[in-house]
Short mmCIF file of C-alpha atoms in Angstrom, two decimals:
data_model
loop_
_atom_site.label_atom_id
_atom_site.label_comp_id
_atom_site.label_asym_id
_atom_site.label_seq_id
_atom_site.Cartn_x
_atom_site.Cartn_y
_atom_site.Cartn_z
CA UNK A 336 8.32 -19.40 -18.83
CA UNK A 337 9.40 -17.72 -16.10
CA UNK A 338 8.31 -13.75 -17.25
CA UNK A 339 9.29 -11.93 -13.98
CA UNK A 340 12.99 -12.43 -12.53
CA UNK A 341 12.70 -14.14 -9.21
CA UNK A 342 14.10 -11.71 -7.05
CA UNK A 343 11.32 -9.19 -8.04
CA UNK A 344 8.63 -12.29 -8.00
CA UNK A 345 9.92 -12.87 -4.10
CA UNK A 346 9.87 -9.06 -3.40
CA UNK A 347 6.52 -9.00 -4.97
CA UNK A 348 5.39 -11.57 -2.80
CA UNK A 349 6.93 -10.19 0.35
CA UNK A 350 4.96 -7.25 -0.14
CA UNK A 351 1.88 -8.72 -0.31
CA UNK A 352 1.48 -10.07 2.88
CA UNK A 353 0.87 -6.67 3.93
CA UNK A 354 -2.84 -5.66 4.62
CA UNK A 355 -4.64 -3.94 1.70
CA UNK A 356 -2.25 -4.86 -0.66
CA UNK A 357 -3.09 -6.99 -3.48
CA UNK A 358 -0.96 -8.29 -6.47
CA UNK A 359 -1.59 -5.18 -8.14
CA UNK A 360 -0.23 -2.59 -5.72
CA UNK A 361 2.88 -5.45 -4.97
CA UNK A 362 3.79 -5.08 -8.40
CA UNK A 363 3.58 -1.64 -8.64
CA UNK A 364 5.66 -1.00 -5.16
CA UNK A 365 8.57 -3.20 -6.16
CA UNK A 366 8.71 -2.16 -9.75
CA UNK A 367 8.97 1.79 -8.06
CA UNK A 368 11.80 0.65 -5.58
CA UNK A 369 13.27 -1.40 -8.92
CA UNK A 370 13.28 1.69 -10.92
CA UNK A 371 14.48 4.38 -7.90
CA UNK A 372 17.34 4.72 -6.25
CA UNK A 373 18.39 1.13 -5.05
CA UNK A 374 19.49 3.44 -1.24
CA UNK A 375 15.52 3.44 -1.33
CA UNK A 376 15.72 -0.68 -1.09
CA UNK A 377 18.60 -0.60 1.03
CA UNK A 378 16.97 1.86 3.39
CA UNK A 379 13.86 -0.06 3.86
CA UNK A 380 15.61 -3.64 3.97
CA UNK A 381 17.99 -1.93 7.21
CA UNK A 382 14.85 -0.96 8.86
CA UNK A 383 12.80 -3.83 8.33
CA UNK A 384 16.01 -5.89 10.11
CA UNK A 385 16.01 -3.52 13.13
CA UNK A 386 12.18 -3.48 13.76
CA UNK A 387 12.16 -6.49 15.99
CA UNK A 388 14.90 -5.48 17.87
CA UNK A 389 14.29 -1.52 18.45
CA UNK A 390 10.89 -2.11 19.83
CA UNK A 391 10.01 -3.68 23.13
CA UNK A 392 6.26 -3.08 25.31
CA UNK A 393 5.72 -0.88 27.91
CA UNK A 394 5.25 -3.69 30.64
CA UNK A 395 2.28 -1.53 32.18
CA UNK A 396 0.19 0.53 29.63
CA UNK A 397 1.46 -2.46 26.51
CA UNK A 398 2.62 0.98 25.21
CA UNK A 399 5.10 1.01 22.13
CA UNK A 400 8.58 2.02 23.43
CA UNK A 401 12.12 1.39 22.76
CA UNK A 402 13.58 -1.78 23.61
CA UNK A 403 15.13 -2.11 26.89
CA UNK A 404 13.03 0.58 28.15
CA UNK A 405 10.44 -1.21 30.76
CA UNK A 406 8.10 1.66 31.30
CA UNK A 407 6.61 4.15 29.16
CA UNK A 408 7.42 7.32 29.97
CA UNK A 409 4.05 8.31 29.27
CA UNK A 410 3.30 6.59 32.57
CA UNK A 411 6.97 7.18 34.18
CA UNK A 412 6.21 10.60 33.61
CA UNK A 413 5.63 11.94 37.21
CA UNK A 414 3.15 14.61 35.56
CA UNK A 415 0.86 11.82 34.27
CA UNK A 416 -2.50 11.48 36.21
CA UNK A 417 -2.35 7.69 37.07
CA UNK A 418 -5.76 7.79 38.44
CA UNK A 419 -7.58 8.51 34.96
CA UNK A 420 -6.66 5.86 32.49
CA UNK A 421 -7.62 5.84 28.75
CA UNK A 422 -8.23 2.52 27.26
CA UNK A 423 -7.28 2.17 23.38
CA UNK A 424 -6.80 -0.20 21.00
CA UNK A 425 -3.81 0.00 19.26
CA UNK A 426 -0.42 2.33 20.20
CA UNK A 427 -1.40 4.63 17.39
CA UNK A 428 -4.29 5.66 18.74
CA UNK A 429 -2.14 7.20 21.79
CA UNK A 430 -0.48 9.30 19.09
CA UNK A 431 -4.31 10.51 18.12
CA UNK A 432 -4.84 11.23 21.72
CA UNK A 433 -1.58 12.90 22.09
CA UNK A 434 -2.06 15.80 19.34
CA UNK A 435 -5.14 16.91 21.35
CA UNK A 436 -2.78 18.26 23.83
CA UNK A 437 -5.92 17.71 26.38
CA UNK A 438 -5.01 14.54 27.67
CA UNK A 439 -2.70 14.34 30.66
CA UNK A 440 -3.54 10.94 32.28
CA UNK A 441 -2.29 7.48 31.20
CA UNK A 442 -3.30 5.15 29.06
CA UNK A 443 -4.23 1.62 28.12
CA UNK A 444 -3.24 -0.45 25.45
CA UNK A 445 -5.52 -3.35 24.82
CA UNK A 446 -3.76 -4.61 21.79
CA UNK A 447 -6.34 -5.30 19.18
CA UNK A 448 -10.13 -5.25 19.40
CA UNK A 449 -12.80 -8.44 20.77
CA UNK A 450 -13.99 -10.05 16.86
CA UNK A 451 -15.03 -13.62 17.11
CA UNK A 452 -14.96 -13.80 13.44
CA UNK A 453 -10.78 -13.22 13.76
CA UNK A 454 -10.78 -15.14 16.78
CA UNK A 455 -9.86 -12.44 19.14
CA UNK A 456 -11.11 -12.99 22.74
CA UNK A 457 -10.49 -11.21 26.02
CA UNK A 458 -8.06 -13.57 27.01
CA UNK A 459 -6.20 -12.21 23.97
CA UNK A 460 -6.50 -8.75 24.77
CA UNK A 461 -4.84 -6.67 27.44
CA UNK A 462 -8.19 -6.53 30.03
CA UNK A 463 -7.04 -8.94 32.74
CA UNK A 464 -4.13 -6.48 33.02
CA UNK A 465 -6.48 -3.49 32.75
CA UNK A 466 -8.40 -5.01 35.75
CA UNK A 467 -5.46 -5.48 38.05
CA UNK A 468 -4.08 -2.31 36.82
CA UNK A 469 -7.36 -0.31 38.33
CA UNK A 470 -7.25 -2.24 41.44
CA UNK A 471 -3.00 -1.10 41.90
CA UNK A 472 -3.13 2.44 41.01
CA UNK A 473 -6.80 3.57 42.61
CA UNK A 474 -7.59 4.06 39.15
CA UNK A 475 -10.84 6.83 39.46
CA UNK A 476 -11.84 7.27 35.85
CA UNK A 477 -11.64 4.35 33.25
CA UNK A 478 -12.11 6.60 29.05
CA UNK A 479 -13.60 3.67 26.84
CA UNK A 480 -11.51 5.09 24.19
CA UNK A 481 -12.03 2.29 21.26
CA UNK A 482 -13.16 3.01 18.25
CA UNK A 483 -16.85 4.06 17.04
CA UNK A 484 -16.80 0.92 14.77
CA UNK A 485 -19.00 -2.35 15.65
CA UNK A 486 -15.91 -3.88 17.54
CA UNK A 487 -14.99 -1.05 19.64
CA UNK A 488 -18.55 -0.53 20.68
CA UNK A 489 -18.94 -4.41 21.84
CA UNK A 490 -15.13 -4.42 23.29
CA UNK A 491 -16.11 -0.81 25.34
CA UNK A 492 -18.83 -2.91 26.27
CA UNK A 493 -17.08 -5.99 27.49
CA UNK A 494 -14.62 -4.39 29.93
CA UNK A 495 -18.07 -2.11 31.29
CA UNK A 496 -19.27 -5.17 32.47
CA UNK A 497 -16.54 -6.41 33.69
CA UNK A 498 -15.82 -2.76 35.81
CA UNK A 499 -17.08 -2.39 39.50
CA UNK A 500 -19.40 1.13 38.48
CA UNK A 501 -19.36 1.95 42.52
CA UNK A 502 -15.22 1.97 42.56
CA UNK A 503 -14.47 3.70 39.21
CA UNK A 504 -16.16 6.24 37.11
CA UNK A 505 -16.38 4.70 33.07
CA UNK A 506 -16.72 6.75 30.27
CA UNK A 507 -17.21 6.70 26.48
CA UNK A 508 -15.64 9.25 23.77
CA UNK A 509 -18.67 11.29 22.53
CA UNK A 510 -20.16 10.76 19.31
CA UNK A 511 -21.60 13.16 17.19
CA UNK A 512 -21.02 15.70 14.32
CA UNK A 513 -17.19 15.93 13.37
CA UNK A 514 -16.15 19.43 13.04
CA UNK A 515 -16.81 20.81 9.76
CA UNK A 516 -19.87 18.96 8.98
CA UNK A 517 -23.08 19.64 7.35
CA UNK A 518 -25.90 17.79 9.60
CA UNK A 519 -27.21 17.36 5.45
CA UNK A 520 -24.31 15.29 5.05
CA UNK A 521 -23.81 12.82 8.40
CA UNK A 522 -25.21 9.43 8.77
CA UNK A 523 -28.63 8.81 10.45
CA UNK A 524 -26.50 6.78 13.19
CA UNK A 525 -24.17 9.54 13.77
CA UNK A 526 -26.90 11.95 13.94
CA UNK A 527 -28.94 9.94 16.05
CA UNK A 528 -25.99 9.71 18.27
CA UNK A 529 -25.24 13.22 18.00
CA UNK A 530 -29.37 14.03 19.11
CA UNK A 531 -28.92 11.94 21.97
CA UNK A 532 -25.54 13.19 23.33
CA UNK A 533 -26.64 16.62 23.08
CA UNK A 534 -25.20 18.92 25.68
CA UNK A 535 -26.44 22.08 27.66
CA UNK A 536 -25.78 25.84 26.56
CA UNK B 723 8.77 13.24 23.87
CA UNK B 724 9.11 10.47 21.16
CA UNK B 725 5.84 8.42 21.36
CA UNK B 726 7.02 6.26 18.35
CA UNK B 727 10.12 3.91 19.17
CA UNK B 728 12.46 5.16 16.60
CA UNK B 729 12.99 1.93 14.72
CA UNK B 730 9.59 1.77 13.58
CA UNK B 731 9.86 5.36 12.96
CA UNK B 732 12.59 4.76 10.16
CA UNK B 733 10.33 1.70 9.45
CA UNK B 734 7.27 4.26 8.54
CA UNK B 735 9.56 6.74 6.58
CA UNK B 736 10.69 4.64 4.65
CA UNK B 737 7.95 2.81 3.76
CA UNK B 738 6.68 6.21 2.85
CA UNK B 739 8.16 6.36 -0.07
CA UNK B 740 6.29 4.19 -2.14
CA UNK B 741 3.83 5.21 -4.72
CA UNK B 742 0.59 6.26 -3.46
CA UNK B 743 1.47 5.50 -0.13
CA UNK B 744 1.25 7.87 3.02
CA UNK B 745 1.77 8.60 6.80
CA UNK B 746 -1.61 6.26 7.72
CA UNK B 747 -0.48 3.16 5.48
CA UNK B 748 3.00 3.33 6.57
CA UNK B 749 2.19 3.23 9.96
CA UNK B 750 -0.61 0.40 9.00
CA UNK B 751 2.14 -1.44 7.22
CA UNK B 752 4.79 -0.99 10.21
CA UNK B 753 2.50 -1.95 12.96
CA UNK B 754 1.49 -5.11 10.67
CA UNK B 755 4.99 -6.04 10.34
CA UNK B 756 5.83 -5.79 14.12
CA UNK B 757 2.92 -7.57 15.06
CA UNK B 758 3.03 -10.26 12.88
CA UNK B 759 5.79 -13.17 12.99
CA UNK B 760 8.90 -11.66 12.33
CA UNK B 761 9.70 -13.85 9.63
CA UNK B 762 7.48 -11.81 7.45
CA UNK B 763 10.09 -8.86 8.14
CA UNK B 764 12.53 -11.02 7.30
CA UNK B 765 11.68 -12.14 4.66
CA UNK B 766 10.67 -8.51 3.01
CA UNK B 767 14.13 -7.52 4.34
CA UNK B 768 15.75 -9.78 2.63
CA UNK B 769 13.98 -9.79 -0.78
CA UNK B 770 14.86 -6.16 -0.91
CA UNK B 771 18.45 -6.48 -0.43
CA UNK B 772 18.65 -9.08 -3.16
CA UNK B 773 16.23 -6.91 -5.67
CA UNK B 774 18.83 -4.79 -7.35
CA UNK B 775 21.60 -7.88 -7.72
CA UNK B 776 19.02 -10.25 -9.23
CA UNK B 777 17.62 -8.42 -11.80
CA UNK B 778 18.63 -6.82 -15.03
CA UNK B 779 17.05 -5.88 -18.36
CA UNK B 780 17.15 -7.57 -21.94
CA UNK B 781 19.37 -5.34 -23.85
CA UNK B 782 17.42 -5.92 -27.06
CA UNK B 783 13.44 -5.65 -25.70
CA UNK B 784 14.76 -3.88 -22.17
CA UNK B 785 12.04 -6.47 -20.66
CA UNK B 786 12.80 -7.49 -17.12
CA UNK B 787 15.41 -10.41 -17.22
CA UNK B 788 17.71 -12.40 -14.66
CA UNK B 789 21.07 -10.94 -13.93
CA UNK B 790 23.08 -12.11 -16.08
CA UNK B 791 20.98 -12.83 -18.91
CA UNK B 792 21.64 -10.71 -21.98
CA UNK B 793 18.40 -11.40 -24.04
CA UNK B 794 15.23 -11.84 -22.64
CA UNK B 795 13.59 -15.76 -23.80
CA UNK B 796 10.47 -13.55 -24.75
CA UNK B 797 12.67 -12.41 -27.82
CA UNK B 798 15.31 -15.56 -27.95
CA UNK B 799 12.52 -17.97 -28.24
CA UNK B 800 12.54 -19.31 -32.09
CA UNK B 801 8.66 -19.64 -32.10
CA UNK B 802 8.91 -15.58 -31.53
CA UNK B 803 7.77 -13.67 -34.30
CA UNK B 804 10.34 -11.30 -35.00
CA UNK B 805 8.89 -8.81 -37.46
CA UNK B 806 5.80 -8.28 -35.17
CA UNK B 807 6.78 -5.95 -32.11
CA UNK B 808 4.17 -4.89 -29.57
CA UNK B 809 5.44 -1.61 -28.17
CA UNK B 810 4.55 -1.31 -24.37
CA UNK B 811 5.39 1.07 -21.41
CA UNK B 812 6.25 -0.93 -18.46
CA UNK B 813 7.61 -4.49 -18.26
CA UNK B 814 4.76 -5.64 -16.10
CA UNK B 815 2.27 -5.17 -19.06
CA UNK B 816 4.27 -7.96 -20.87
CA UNK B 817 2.91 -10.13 -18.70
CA UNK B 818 -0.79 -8.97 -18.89
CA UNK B 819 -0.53 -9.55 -23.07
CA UNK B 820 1.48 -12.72 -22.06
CA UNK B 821 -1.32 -13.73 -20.29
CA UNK B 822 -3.96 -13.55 -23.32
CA UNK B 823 -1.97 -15.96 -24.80
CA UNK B 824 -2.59 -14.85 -28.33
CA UNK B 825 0.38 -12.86 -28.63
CA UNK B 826 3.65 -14.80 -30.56
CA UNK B 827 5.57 -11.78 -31.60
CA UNK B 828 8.01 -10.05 -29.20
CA UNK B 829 7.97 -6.69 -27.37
CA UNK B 830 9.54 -3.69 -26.61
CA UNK B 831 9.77 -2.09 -23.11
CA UNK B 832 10.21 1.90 -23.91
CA UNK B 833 10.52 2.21 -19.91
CA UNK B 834 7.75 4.51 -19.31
CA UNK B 835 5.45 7.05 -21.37
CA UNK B 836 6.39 10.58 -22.42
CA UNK B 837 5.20 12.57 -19.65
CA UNK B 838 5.79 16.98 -19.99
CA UNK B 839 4.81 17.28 -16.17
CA UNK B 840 7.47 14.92 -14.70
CA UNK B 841 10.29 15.88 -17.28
CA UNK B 842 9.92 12.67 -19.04
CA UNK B 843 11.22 13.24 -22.80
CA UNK B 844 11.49 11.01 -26.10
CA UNK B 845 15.63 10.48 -25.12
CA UNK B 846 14.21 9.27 -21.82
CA UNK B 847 12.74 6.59 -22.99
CA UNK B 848 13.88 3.74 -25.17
CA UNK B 849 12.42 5.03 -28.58
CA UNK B 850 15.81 5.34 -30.53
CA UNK B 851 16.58 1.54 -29.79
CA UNK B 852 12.87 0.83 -31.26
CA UNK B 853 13.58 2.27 -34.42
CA UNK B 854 16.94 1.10 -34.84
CA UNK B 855 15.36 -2.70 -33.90
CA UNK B 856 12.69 -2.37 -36.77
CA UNK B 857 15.26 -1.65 -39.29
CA UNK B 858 17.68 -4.38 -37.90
CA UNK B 859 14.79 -6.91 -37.71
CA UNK B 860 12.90 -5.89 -40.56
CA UNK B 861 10.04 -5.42 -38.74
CA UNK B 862 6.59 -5.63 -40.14
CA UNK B 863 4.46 -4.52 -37.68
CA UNK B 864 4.53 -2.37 -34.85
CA UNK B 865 1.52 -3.04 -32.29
CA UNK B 866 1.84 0.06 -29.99
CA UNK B 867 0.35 -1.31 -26.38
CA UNK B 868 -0.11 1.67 -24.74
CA UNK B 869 -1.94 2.87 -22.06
CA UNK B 870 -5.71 4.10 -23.35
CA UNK B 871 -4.55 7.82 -21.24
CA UNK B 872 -3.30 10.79 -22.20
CA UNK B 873 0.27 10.34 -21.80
CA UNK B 874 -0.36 6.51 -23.48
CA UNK B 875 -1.80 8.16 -26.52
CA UNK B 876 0.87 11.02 -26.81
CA UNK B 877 3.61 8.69 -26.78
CA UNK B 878 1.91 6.63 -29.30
CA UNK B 879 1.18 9.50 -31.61
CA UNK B 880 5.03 10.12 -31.42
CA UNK B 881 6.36 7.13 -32.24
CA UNK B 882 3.65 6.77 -35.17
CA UNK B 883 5.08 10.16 -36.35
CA UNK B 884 8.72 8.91 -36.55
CA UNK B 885 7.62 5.36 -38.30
CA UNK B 886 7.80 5.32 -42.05
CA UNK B 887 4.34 4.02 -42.41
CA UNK B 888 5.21 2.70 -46.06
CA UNK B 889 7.90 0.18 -45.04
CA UNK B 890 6.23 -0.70 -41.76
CA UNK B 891 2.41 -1.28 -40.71
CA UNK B 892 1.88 0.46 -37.66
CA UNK B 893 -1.28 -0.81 -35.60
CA UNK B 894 -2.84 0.39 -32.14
CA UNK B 895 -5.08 -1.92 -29.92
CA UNK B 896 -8.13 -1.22 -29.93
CA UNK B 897 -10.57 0.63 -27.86
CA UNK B 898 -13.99 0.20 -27.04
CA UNK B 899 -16.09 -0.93 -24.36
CA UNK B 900 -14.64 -3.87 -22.02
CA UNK B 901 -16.47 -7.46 -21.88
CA UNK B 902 -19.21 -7.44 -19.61
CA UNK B 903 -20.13 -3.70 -19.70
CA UNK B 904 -23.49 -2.08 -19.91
CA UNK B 905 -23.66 0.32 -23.13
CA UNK B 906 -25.78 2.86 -19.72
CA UNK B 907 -22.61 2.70 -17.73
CA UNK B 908 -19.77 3.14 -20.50
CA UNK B 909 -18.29 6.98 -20.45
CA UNK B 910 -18.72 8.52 -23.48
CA UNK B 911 -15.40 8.64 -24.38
CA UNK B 912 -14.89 4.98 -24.61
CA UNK B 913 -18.80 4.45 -26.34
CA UNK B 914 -17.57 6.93 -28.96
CA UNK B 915 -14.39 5.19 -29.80
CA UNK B 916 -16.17 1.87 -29.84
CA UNK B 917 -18.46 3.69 -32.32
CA UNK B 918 -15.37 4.68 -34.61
CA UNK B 919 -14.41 1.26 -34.03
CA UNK B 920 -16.98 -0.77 -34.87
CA UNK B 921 -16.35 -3.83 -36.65
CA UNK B 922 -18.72 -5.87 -39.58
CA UNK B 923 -20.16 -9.03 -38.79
#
């Protein structure tokens, strides 16, 4: 017997392709937009048609930006310091980067993260790019700005190697002791990391 | 400067407005969906424009049925019990005594739990139409199959209090510790009420 009508089974189903959610949460999201307002649905359902078509790739940085629009105007912008160029993952992490309101260089989208187990390569990131990118714009600082996880270390590793030291200056995001922490509280890695990065008073 | 294209911008708000999800997850979610084969958007689109139109509810249980369908086949069905009725919250925990399968009476789907805080009252749900069924039906027993919470036991306690426990039985499932626990790790909550419980061999 079929218990659940098939449109909610196929919504259900939908939904879970999503990463992180499971059956559970599937259920629970459609039987919320079920229950609410159907303009809830219909809201979602319009922008889920659009997203293809609203959002195109910076055809320098691999920046997000809106379709039709070849360069990101977080390059274009004549105020942007072309010669220091901060290498990140994904285009959220610009965002992350953004609300500093430190950083006025460019940046670097690689597009994912190297992880053999996924099958993710350099050929399937952004570095060849990256590489002809520091050659055309006398790039003079390269920031290694991946994340502190296992991947971004061996990724921030990958494109050192593969960086002339002599022609460009590379450098890491510190580690250490997020603000607000009790040194009680942090990791041994973390405050290993945070011993050897300390800086002069 | 708008460092999000604004299609996936109305993409993250309004995938914001499901339950227990926020401004990370969206954005998780969104850049999934963009990154992935657009089918998958597709499809998701497409499921939710159909949700509404494809489903209805039974207008004797109010389970979940097909458009169109007037009684749901989980109270049609002539091997149903008809006098036994297990009272539940939500449609989808139909399917979770379904899937015992040692259940062969029918239910009834009050369409949520009586809830002070979010203004959710006995009219609110459907606890008239339950006692209007058990005189129609000549109901024996009433299984109420709520939630082991607060709100789950308040709403039981209710409808207990407006059952004429002389012309009907009125039963609650039981409570005690789960298959599999350790007596060390149960709360004491739950060891005390499989205390009260317990059962002769």
């Amino acid at each position: 017997m079929q218990l659940v009508p098939k449109s909610l089974q196929s919504l259900i189903e939908a939904l879970s392709v999503l990463p992180g959610v499971g059956p559970k949460s599937a259920e629970r999201y459609a039987y919320y937009l079920l229950r609410s307002d159907p303009s809830n649905a219909d809201k979602l359902s319009a922008a889920l048609s659009g997203l293809h078509d609203g959002v195109g790739y910076c055809s320098k940085t691999y920046a997000l930006v809106e379709k039709g629009t070849d360069i990101s105007p977080l390059y274009s912008d004549e105020s942007r310091d072309k010669s220091l160029v901060a290498v990140v993952a994904d285009p959220f992490d610009i965002i992350a980067l953004e609300k500093t309101g430190q950083y006025t260089g460019t940046y670097h989208v690689l597009g994912g993260l190297l992880s053999p187990i996924d099958g993710l390569g350099p050929d399937d990131l952004h570095i060849p790019e990256l590489l002809t990118r520091i050659d055309e714009d006398n790039v003079a600082e390269v920031i290694l700005a991946t994340n502190a996880s296992v991947e971004g270390e061996s990724t921030a590793l990958y494109i050192q190697k593969h960086l002339d030291a002599d022609t460009v200056k590379i450098t890491r995001l510190a580690q250490g002791l997020p603000v607000g922490t009790d040194i009680d509280y942090a990791d041994q890695i973390t405050l290993g990391r945070a011993l050897a990065g300390r800086t002069n008073l």
